[in-house]
Amino acid sequence: MRIDIITVLPELLKSPFEASILKRAIEKGLVEIHFHNLRDYTNKSYNQVDDYQFGGGAGMVMMIEPIDACISKLREERTYDEIIYMTPDGETLNQNTANQLSLKENIIILCGHYKGVDQRVRDHFITKEISIGDYVLSGGELGAAVLCDTIIRLIPGVLGNETSALTDSFQDNLLAPPIYTRPSEYKGWKVPDVLLGGNFPEIEKWREEEAYKRTKQRRPDLLNDQEED
Ligand code: ADE
């Protein structure tokens, strides 16, 4: 998989890809990440990429020309499955979207800044708009990092133990059950007996019940979603 990220602040985005699982995924050749600084695609003085809003109002708007120049250059080189714009008014990111995107070959992620991008960018280039939650970030970069992390860890071969992504919270619309490690007793606080007994069908049943209980208590909306599917 290849991800091209278009941004005015590439330095804000680099470190998540330089450590741990994402770094290893890149080193293993399972994913390629390319950063494109939008300022390299402007022919205006001072590498300007934004301008005042038509009609007045506070806040600058990212201009269409450098975005078009960057996207068009990338599209000349390969075809893209999705061109994603990170924005608080996009569809809220969830595990289902991450699963779907992890199957793609090539995607572009455009990070918004200031008030956002000229609407014509959204109308004519963008195929998907994603928000990482109902709050406003200073720019799309941190959202893009979150999106990349959710996608990349799902690519086969990225996680050491193939099954571990399948047992994450939200796969199957359920939260993950409680987990424990050694010691089996700490300050009198005990690990549930069932986990120590080695009866795997019983352990599996306990985990399913606990996952359901936790989901019902904390996120009943997920159970309702399942009924609607
Ligand atoms: N840009 C600003 N806020 C955002 C959000 N919540 N999600 C994605 N991109 C954003």
PDB file of C-alpha atoms and ligand atoms in Angstrom:
ATOM      1  CA  MET A   1       0.000   0.000   0.000  1.00  0.00           C
ATOM      2  CA  ARG A   2       1.082   3.546  -0.730  1.00  0.00           C
ATOM      3  CA  ILE A   3      -0.139   6.639   1.125  1.00  0.00           C
ATOM      4  CA  ASP A   4       0.603  10.146  -0.188  1.00  0.00           C
ATOM      5  CA  ILE A   5       0.011  12.878   2.372  1.00  0.00           C
ATOM      6  CA  ILE A   6      -0.406  16.468   1.196  1.00  0.00           C
ATOM      7  CA  THR A   7       0.287  19.021   3.919  1.00  0.00           C
ATOM      8  CA  VAL A   8       1.655  22.479   4.667  1.00  0.00           C
ATOM      9  CA  LEU A   9       3.349  21.089   7.790  1.00  0.00           C
ATOM     10  CA  PRO A  10       5.171  17.832   6.923  1.00  0.00           C
ATOM     11  CA  GLU A  11       7.358  18.189  10.033  1.00  0.00           C
ATOM     12  CA  LEU A  12       4.264  17.793  12.215  1.00  0.00           C
ATOM     13  CA  LEU A  13       3.563  14.405  10.672  1.00  0.00           C
ATOM     14  CA  LYS A  14       6.897  12.670  10.461  1.00  0.00           C
ATOM     15  CA  SER A  15       7.510  11.323  13.968  1.00  0.00           C
ATOM     16  CA  PRO A  16       4.562   8.853  14.159  1.00  0.00           C
ATOM     17  CA  PHE A  17       6.112   7.029  11.198  1.00  0.00           C
ATOM     18  CA  GLU A  18       9.589   6.912  12.761  1.00  0.00           C
ATOM     19  CA  ALA A  19       8.829   4.594  15.686  1.00  0.00           C
ATOM     20  CA  SER A  20       7.344   1.259  16.620  1.00  0.00           C
ATOM     21  CA  ILE A  21       4.746  -0.516  14.462  1.00  0.00           C
ATOM     22  CA  LEU A  22       4.472   2.068  11.687  1.00  0.00           C
ATOM     23  CA  LYS A  23       8.233   2.285  11.308  1.00  0.00           C
ATOM     24  CA  ARG A  24       8.479  -1.502  11.090  1.00  0.00           C
ATOM     25  CA  ALA A  25       5.673  -1.659   8.522  1.00  0.00           C
ATOM     26  CA  ILE A  26       7.599   0.800   6.332  1.00  0.00           C
ATOM     27  CA  GLU A  27      10.888  -1.055   6.814  1.00  0.00           C
ATOM     28  CA  LYS A  28       9.215  -4.348   5.876  1.00  0.00           C
ATOM     29  CA  GLY A  29       7.983  -2.719   2.658  1.00  0.00           C
ATOM     30  CA  LEU A  30       4.331  -3.288   3.574  1.00  0.00           C
ATOM     31  CA  VAL A  31       3.504   0.397   3.258  1.00  0.00           C
ATOM     32  CA  GLU A  32       5.094   3.473   1.650  1.00  0.00           C
ATOM     33  CA  ILE A  33       4.417   6.924   3.066  1.00  0.00           C
ATOM     34  CA  HIS A  34       5.215  10.005   0.956  1.00  0.00           C
ATOM     35  CA  PHE A  35       4.875  13.558   2.206  1.00  0.00           C
ATOM     36  CA  HIS A  36       4.173  16.416  -0.194  1.00  0.00           C
ATOM     37  CA  ASN A  37       4.640  19.959   0.994  1.00  0.00           C
ATOM     38  CA  LEU A  38       1.916  22.031  -0.617  1.00  0.00           C
ATOM     39  CA  ARG A  39       4.232  25.038  -0.643  1.00  0.00           C
ATOM     40  CA  ASP A  40       6.314  23.261  -3.301  1.00  0.00           C
ATOM     41  CA  TYR A  41       3.323  23.452  -5.651  1.00  0.00           C
ATOM     42  CA  THR A  42       2.563  27.169  -5.549  1.00  0.00           C
ATOM     43  CA  ASN A  43       3.832  29.759  -7.994  1.00  0.00           C
ATOM     44  CA  LYS A  44       2.838  32.670  -5.756  1.00  0.00           C
ATOM     45  CA  SER A  45       5.341  34.825  -3.873  1.00  0.00           C
ATOM     46  CA  TYR A  46       6.262  33.655  -0.341  1.00  0.00           C
ATOM     47  CA  ASN A  47       4.988  30.182  -1.304  1.00  0.00           C
ATOM     48  CA  GLN A  48       1.499  31.346  -0.434  1.00  0.00           C
ATOM     49  CA  VAL A  49      -1.089  28.567  -0.269  1.00  0.00           C
ATOM     50  CA  ASP A  50      -4.017  30.407   1.326  1.00  0.00           C
ATOM     51  CA  ASP A  51      -6.069  33.526   0.669  1.00  0.00           C
ATOM     52  CA  TYR A  52      -8.964  35.580   2.045  1.00  0.00           C
ATOM     53  CA  GLN A  53     -12.519  34.238   1.827  1.00  0.00           C
ATOM     54  CA  PHE A  54     -14.781  35.586  -0.866  1.00  0.00           C
ATOM     55  CA  GLY A  55     -17.686  37.338   0.822  1.00  0.00           C
ATOM     56  CA  GLY A  56     -15.586  38.326   3.822  1.00  0.00           C
ATOM     57  CA  GLY A  57     -15.231  36.657   7.200  1.00  0.00           C
ATOM     58  CA  ALA A  58     -12.450  35.665   9.542  1.00  0.00           C
ATOM     59  CA  GLY A  59      -9.924  33.022   8.550  1.00  0.00           C
ATOM     60  CA  MET A  60      -7.976  32.100   5.472  1.00  0.00           C
ATOM     61  CA  VAL A  61      -8.890  29.468   2.901  1.00  0.00           C
ATOM     62  CA  MET A  62      -6.508  27.037   1.205  1.00  0.00           C
ATOM     63  CA  MET A  63      -6.414  27.798  -2.521  1.00  0.00           C
ATOM     64  CA  ILE A  64      -7.314  25.311  -5.218  1.00  0.00           C
ATOM     65  CA  GLU A  65      -4.307  25.788  -7.566  1.00  0.00           C
ATOM     66  CA  PRO A  66      -1.480  24.249  -5.491  1.00  0.00           C
ATOM     67  CA  ILE A  67      -3.764  21.403  -4.376  1.00  0.00           C
ATOM     68  CA  ASP A  68      -4.754  20.710  -7.984  1.00  0.00           C
ATOM     69  CA  ALA A  69      -1.091  20.841  -9.077  1.00  0.00           C
ATOM     70  CA  CYS A  70      -0.054  18.342  -6.400  1.00  0.00           C
ATOM     71  CA  ILE A  71      -2.957  15.918  -6.871  1.00  0.00           C
ATOM     72  CA  SER A  72      -2.672  16.069 -10.680  1.00  0.00           C
ATOM     73  CA  LYS A  73       1.042  15.273 -10.570  1.00  0.00           C
ATOM     74  CA  LEU A  74       0.396  12.257  -8.326  1.00  0.00           C
ATOM     75  CA  ARG A  75      -2.453  11.054 -10.515  1.00  0.00           C
ATOM     76  CA  GLU A  76      -0.206  11.191 -13.590  1.00  0.00           C
ATOM     77  CA  GLU A  77       2.044   8.665 -11.861  1.00  0.00           C
ATOM     78  CA  ARG A  78      -0.595   6.155 -10.655  1.00  0.00           C
ATOM     79  CA  THR A  79      -4.299   5.752 -10.048  1.00  0.00           C
ATOM     80  CA  TYR A  80      -5.705   6.338  -6.592  1.00  0.00           C
ATOM     81  CA  ASP A  81      -8.478   4.390  -4.874  1.00  0.00           C
ATOM     82  CA  GLU A  82      -9.391   7.297  -2.606  1.00  0.00           C
ATOM     83  CA  ILE A  83      -8.503  10.957  -2.206  1.00  0.00           C
ATOM     84  CA  ILE A  84      -9.328  11.726   1.399  1.00  0.00           C
ATOM     85  CA  TYR A  85      -9.750  15.145   2.981  1.00  0.00           C
ATOM     86  CA  MET A  86      -9.307  15.395   6.764  1.00  0.00           C
ATOM     87  CA  THR A  87     -12.001  17.711   8.110  1.00  0.00           C
ATOM     88  CA  PRO A  88     -14.160  17.983  11.250  1.00  0.00           C
ATOM     89  CA  ASP A  89     -17.316  17.888   9.108  1.00  0.00           C
ATOM     90  CA  GLY A  90     -16.393  14.587   7.416  1.00  0.00           C
ATOM     91  CA  GLU A  91     -17.768  11.148   8.322  1.00  0.00           C
ATOM     92  CA  THR A  92     -16.481  10.074  11.727  1.00  0.00           C
ATOM     93  CA  LEU A  93     -13.654   7.565  11.502  1.00  0.00           C
ATOM     94  CA  ASN A  94     -14.515   4.098  12.793  1.00  0.00           C
ATOM     95  CA  GLN A  95     -13.060   0.604  12.582  1.00  0.00           C
ATOM     96  CA  ASN A  96     -15.205  -0.289   9.598  1.00  0.00           C
ATOM     97  CA  THR A  97     -13.733   2.578   7.549  1.00  0.00           C
ATOM     98  CA  ALA A  98     -10.216   1.614   8.686  1.00  0.00           C
ATOM     99  CA  ASN A  99     -10.823  -2.001   7.613  1.00  0.00           C
ATOM    100  CA  GLN A 100     -12.023  -0.911   4.180  1.00  0.00           C
ATOM    101  CA  LEU A 101      -9.149   1.518   3.627  1.00  0.00           C
ATOM    102  CA  SER A 102      -6.560  -1.082   4.683  1.00  0.00           C
ATOM    103  CA  LEU A 103      -7.497  -3.065   1.533  1.00  0.00           C
ATOM    104  CA  LYS A 104      -6.663  -0.206  -0.867  1.00  0.00           C
ATOM    105  CA  GLU A 105      -3.546   0.099  -3.044  1.00  0.00           C
ATOM    106  CA  ASN A 106      -3.004   3.856  -3.260  1.00  0.00           C
ATOM    107  CA  ILE A 107      -4.571   6.650  -1.278  1.00  0.00           C
ATOM    108  CA  ILE A 108      -4.000  10.381  -0.982  1.00  0.00           C
ATOM    109  CA  ILE A 109      -4.701  12.203   2.278  1.00  0.00           C
ATOM    110  CA  LEU A 110      -5.111  15.987   2.116  1.00  0.00           C
ATOM    111  CA  CYS A 111      -4.663  17.830   5.411  1.00  0.00           C
ATOM    112  CA  GLY A 112      -6.716  20.988   5.817  1.00  0.00           C
ATOM    113  CA  HIS A 113      -5.522  24.143   7.570  1.00  0.00           C
ATOM    114  CA  TYR A 114      -6.851  27.576   8.470  1.00  0.00           C
ATOM    115  CA  LYS A 115     -10.607  27.625   7.777  1.00  0.00           C
ATOM    116  CA  GLY A 116     -10.235  24.712   5.354  1.00  0.00           C
ATOM    117  CA  VAL A 117      -9.977  24.295   1.595  1.00  0.00           C
ATOM    118  CA  ASP A 118     -11.848  26.000  -1.231  1.00  0.00           C
ATOM    119  CA  GLN A 119     -15.108  24.066  -1.670  1.00  0.00           C
ATOM    120  CA  ARG A 120     -14.222  23.309  -5.315  1.00  0.00           C
ATOM    121  CA  VAL A 121     -11.378  21.057  -4.100  1.00  0.00           C
ATOM    122  CA  ARG A 122     -13.934  19.028  -2.173  1.00  0.00           C
ATOM    123  CA  ASP A 123     -16.388  18.991  -5.066  1.00  0.00           C
ATOM    124  CA  HIS A 124     -13.946  17.954  -7.790  1.00  0.00           C
ATOM    125  CA  PHE A 125     -11.019  16.039  -6.268  1.00  0.00           C
ATOM    126  CA  ILE A 126     -12.039  14.529  -2.948  1.00  0.00           C
ATOM    127  CA  THR A 127     -13.677  11.090  -2.838  1.00  0.00           C
ATOM    128  CA  LYS A 128     -13.991  10.738   0.947  1.00  0.00           C
ATOM    129  CA  GLU A 129     -14.033  13.182   3.874  1.00  0.00           C
ATOM    130  CA  ILE A 130     -12.993  11.928   7.293  1.00  0.00           C
ATOM    131  CA  SER A 131     -13.174  13.424  10.783  1.00  0.00           C
ATOM    132  CA  ILE A 132     -11.449  11.767  13.743  1.00  0.00           C
ATOM    133  CA  GLY A 133     -14.027  13.101  16.205  1.00  0.00           C
ATOM    134  CA  ASP A 134     -16.341  15.942  17.149  1.00  0.00           C
ATOM    135  CA  TYR A 135     -13.663  18.483  18.052  1.00  0.00           C
ATOM    136  CA  VAL A 136     -11.543  20.852  16.010  1.00  0.00           C
ATOM    137  CA  LEU A 137      -7.804  20.307  15.513  1.00  0.00           C
ATOM    138  CA  SER A 138      -5.455  23.066  14.376  1.00  0.00           C
ATOM    139  CA  GLY A 139      -4.996  21.165  11.146  1.00  0.00           C
ATOM    140  CA  GLY A 140      -5.633  17.804   9.523  1.00  0.00           C
ATOM    141  CA  GLU A 141      -2.119  16.444  10.215  1.00  0.00           C
ATOM    142  CA  LEU A 142      -2.811  14.829  13.576  1.00  0.00           C
ATOM    143  CA  GLY A 143      -6.017  13.406  12.141  1.00  0.00           C
ATOM    144  CA  ALA A 144      -4.050  12.001   9.186  1.00  0.00           C
ATOM    145  CA  ALA A 145      -1.571  10.388  11.598  1.00  0.00           C
ATOM    146  CA  VAL A 146      -4.448   8.757  13.498  1.00  0.00           C
ATOM    147  CA  LEU A 147      -6.040   7.579  10.255  1.00  0.00           C
ATOM    148  CA  CYS A 148      -2.750   6.119   8.960  1.00  0.00           C
ATOM    149  CA  ASP A 149      -2.152   4.316  12.240  1.00  0.00           C
ATOM    150  CA  THR A 150      -5.595   2.687  12.213  1.00  0.00           C
ATOM    151  CA  ILE A 151      -5.163   1.598   8.587  1.00  0.00           C
ATOM    152  CA  ILE A 152      -1.553   0.420   8.621  1.00  0.00           C
ATOM    153  CA  ARG A 153      -1.860  -1.864  11.657  1.00  0.00           C
ATOM    154  CA  LEU A 154      -4.567  -3.782   9.764  1.00  0.00           C
ATOM    155  CA  ILE A 155      -2.390  -4.567   6.736  1.00  0.00           C
ATOM    156  CA  PRO A 156      -1.528  -8.296   6.836  1.00  0.00           C
ATOM    157  CA  GLY A 157       1.989  -8.846   8.150  1.00  0.00           C
ATOM    158  CA  VAL A 158       2.223  -5.537  10.035  1.00  0.00           C
ATOM    159  CA  LEU A 159       1.308  -6.897  13.448  1.00  0.00           C
ATOM    160  CA  GLY A 160       3.468  -9.767  14.661  1.00  0.00           C
ATOM    161  CA  ASN A 161       0.542 -11.878  15.742  1.00  0.00           C
ATOM    162  CA  GLU A 162      -1.943 -11.897  12.867  1.00  0.00           C
ATOM    163  CA  THR A 163      -4.874 -12.497  15.147  1.00  0.00           C
ATOM    164  CA  SER A 164      -4.240  -9.571  17.425  1.00  0.00           C
ATOM    165  CA  ALA A 165      -5.984  -7.000  15.201  1.00  0.00           C
ATOM    166  CA  LEU A 166      -8.963  -9.312  14.911  1.00  0.00           C
ATOM    167  CA  THR A 167      -9.464  -9.316  18.678  1.00  0.00           C
ATOM    168  CA  ASP A 168      -9.237  -5.516  19.034  1.00  0.00           C
ATOM    169  CA  SER A 169     -12.135  -3.487  20.323  1.00  0.00           C
ATOM    170  CA  PHE A 170     -14.680  -2.601  17.603  1.00  0.00           C
ATOM    171  CA  GLN A 171     -13.973  -5.598  15.368  1.00  0.00           C
ATOM    172  CA  ASP A 172     -17.434  -7.250  15.469  1.00  0.00           C
ATOM    173  CA  ASN A 173     -18.873  -4.051  16.966  1.00  0.00           C
ATOM    174  CA  LEU A 174     -17.825  -5.140  20.458  1.00  0.00           C
ATOM    175  CA  LEU A 175     -15.387  -3.623  22.920  1.00  0.00           C
ATOM    176  CA  ALA A 176     -12.496  -5.872  23.957  1.00  0.00           C
ATOM    177  CA  PRO A 177     -12.883  -7.877  27.185  1.00  0.00           C
ATOM    178  CA  PRO A 178     -10.669  -7.237  30.256  1.00  0.00           C
ATOM    179  CA  ILE A 179      -7.095  -8.541  29.974  1.00  0.00           C
ATOM    180  CA  TYR A 180      -4.578  -9.556  32.641  1.00  0.00           C
ATOM    181  CA  THR A 181      -0.956 -10.605  32.959  1.00  0.00           C
ATOM    182  CA  ARG A 182       1.323 -11.785  35.774  1.00  0.00           C
ATOM    183  CA  PRO A 183       1.215 -11.745  38.743  1.00  0.00           C
ATOM    184  CA  SER A 184      -2.042 -13.655  39.190  1.00  0.00           C
ATOM    185  CA  GLU A 185      -2.547 -11.886  42.508  1.00  0.00           C
ATOM    186  CA  TYR A 186      -1.361  -8.388  43.385  1.00  0.00           C
ATOM    187  CA  LYS A 187      -2.113  -6.678  46.705  1.00  0.00           C
ATOM    188  CA  GLY A 188      -4.971  -9.166  47.090  1.00  0.00           C
ATOM    189  CA  TRP A 189      -6.441  -8.252  43.658  1.00  0.00           C
ATOM    190  CA  LYS A 190      -6.992 -11.500  41.802  1.00  0.00           C
ATOM    191  CA  VAL A 191      -7.139 -12.420  38.149  1.00  0.00           C
ATOM    192  CA  PRO A 192     -10.454 -14.211  37.380  1.00  0.00           C
ATOM    193  CA  ASP A 193     -10.021 -17.955  38.016  1.00  0.00           C
ATOM    194  CA  VAL A 194     -11.334 -18.931  34.583  1.00  0.00           C
ATOM    195  CA  LEU A 195      -8.283 -17.352  32.893  1.00  0.00           C
ATOM    196  CA  LEU A 196      -5.881 -19.436  34.970  1.00  0.00           C
ATOM    197  CA  GLY A 197      -7.604 -22.796  34.466  1.00  0.00           C
ATOM    198  CA  GLY A 198      -6.465 -23.553  30.898  1.00  0.00           C
ATOM    199  CA  ASN A 199      -9.958 -24.502  29.722  1.00  0.00           C
ATOM    200  CA  PHE A 200      -9.897 -22.657  26.413  1.00  0.00           C
ATOM    201  CA  PRO A 201     -13.531 -23.059  25.343  1.00  0.00           C
ATOM    202  CA  GLU A 202     -14.527 -21.753  28.775  1.00  0.00           C
ATOM    203  CA  ILE A 203     -12.045 -18.865  28.485  1.00  0.00           C
ATOM    204  CA  GLU A 204     -13.415 -17.987  25.051  1.00  0.00           C
ATOM    205  CA  LYS A 205     -16.981 -18.024  26.410  1.00  0.00           C
ATOM    206  CA  TRP A 206     -15.974 -15.818  29.354  1.00  0.00           C
ATOM    207  CA  ARG A 207     -14.291 -13.338  27.016  1.00  0.00           C
ATOM    208  CA  GLU A 208     -17.345 -13.146  24.765  1.00  0.00           C
ATOM    209  CA  GLU A 209     -19.624 -12.556  27.736  1.00  0.00           C
ATOM    210  CA  GLU A 210     -17.341  -9.911  29.210  1.00  0.00           C
ATOM    211  CA  ALA A 211     -17.001  -8.158  25.833  1.00  0.00           C
ATOM    212  CA  TYR A 212     -20.776  -8.065  25.534  1.00  0.00           C
ATOM    213  CA  LYS A 213     -21.217  -6.852  29.129  1.00  0.00           C
ATOM    214  CA  ARG A 214     -18.646  -4.084  28.692  1.00  0.00           C
ATOM    215  CA  THR A 215     -20.153  -2.986  25.381  1.00  0.00           C
ATOM    216  CA  LYS A 216     -23.662  -2.940  26.823  1.00  0.00           C
ATOM    217  CA  GLN A 217     -22.491  -0.850  29.754  1.00  0.00           C
ATOM    218  CA  ARG A 218     -20.196   1.604  27.951  1.00  0.00           C
ATOM    219  CA  ARG A 219     -21.299   1.700  24.332  1.00  0.00           C
ATOM    220  CA  PRO A 220     -24.850   0.381  23.916  1.00  0.00           C
ATOM    221  CA  ASP A 221     -24.962   2.291  20.604  1.00  0.00           C
ATOM    222  CA  LEU A 222     -22.577  -0.304  19.112  1.00  0.00           C
ATOM    223  CA  LEU A 223     -25.038  -3.114  19.874  1.00  0.00           C
ATOM    224  CA  ASN A 224     -27.854  -1.118  18.278  1.00  0.00           C
ATOM    225  CA  ASP A 225     -25.689  -0.559  15.163  1.00  0.00           C
ATOM    226  CA  GLN A 226     -25.246  -4.319  14.894  1.00  0.00           C
ATOM    227  CA  GLU A 227     -28.996  -4.911  14.964  1.00  0.00           C
ATOM    228  CA  GLU A 228     -29.390  -2.379  12.157  1.00  0.00           C
ATOM    229  CA  ASP A 229     -26.692  -4.026   9.936  1.00  0.00           C
TER     230      ASP A 229
HETATM  231  N1  ADE B   1      -9.137  18.956  11.018  1.00  0.00           N
HETATM  232  C1  ADE B   1      -9.564  19.731  12.025  1.00  0.00           C
HETATM  233  N2  ADE B   1     -10.301  19.055  12.904  1.00  0.00           N
HETATM  234  C2  ADE B   1     -10.352  17.764  12.449  1.00  0.00           C
HETATM  235  C3  ADE B   1     -10.973  16.586  12.917  1.00  0.00           C
HETATM  236  N3  ADE B   1     -11.705  16.555  14.028  1.00  0.00           N
HETATM  237  N4  ADE B   1     -10.801  15.458  12.190  1.00  0.00           N
HETATM  238  C4  ADE B   1     -10.076  15.478  11.048  1.00  0.00           C
HETATM  239  N5  ADE B   1      -9.461  16.568  10.569  1.00  0.00           N
HETATM  240  C5  ADE B   1      -9.598  17.707  11.252  1.00  0.00           C
END
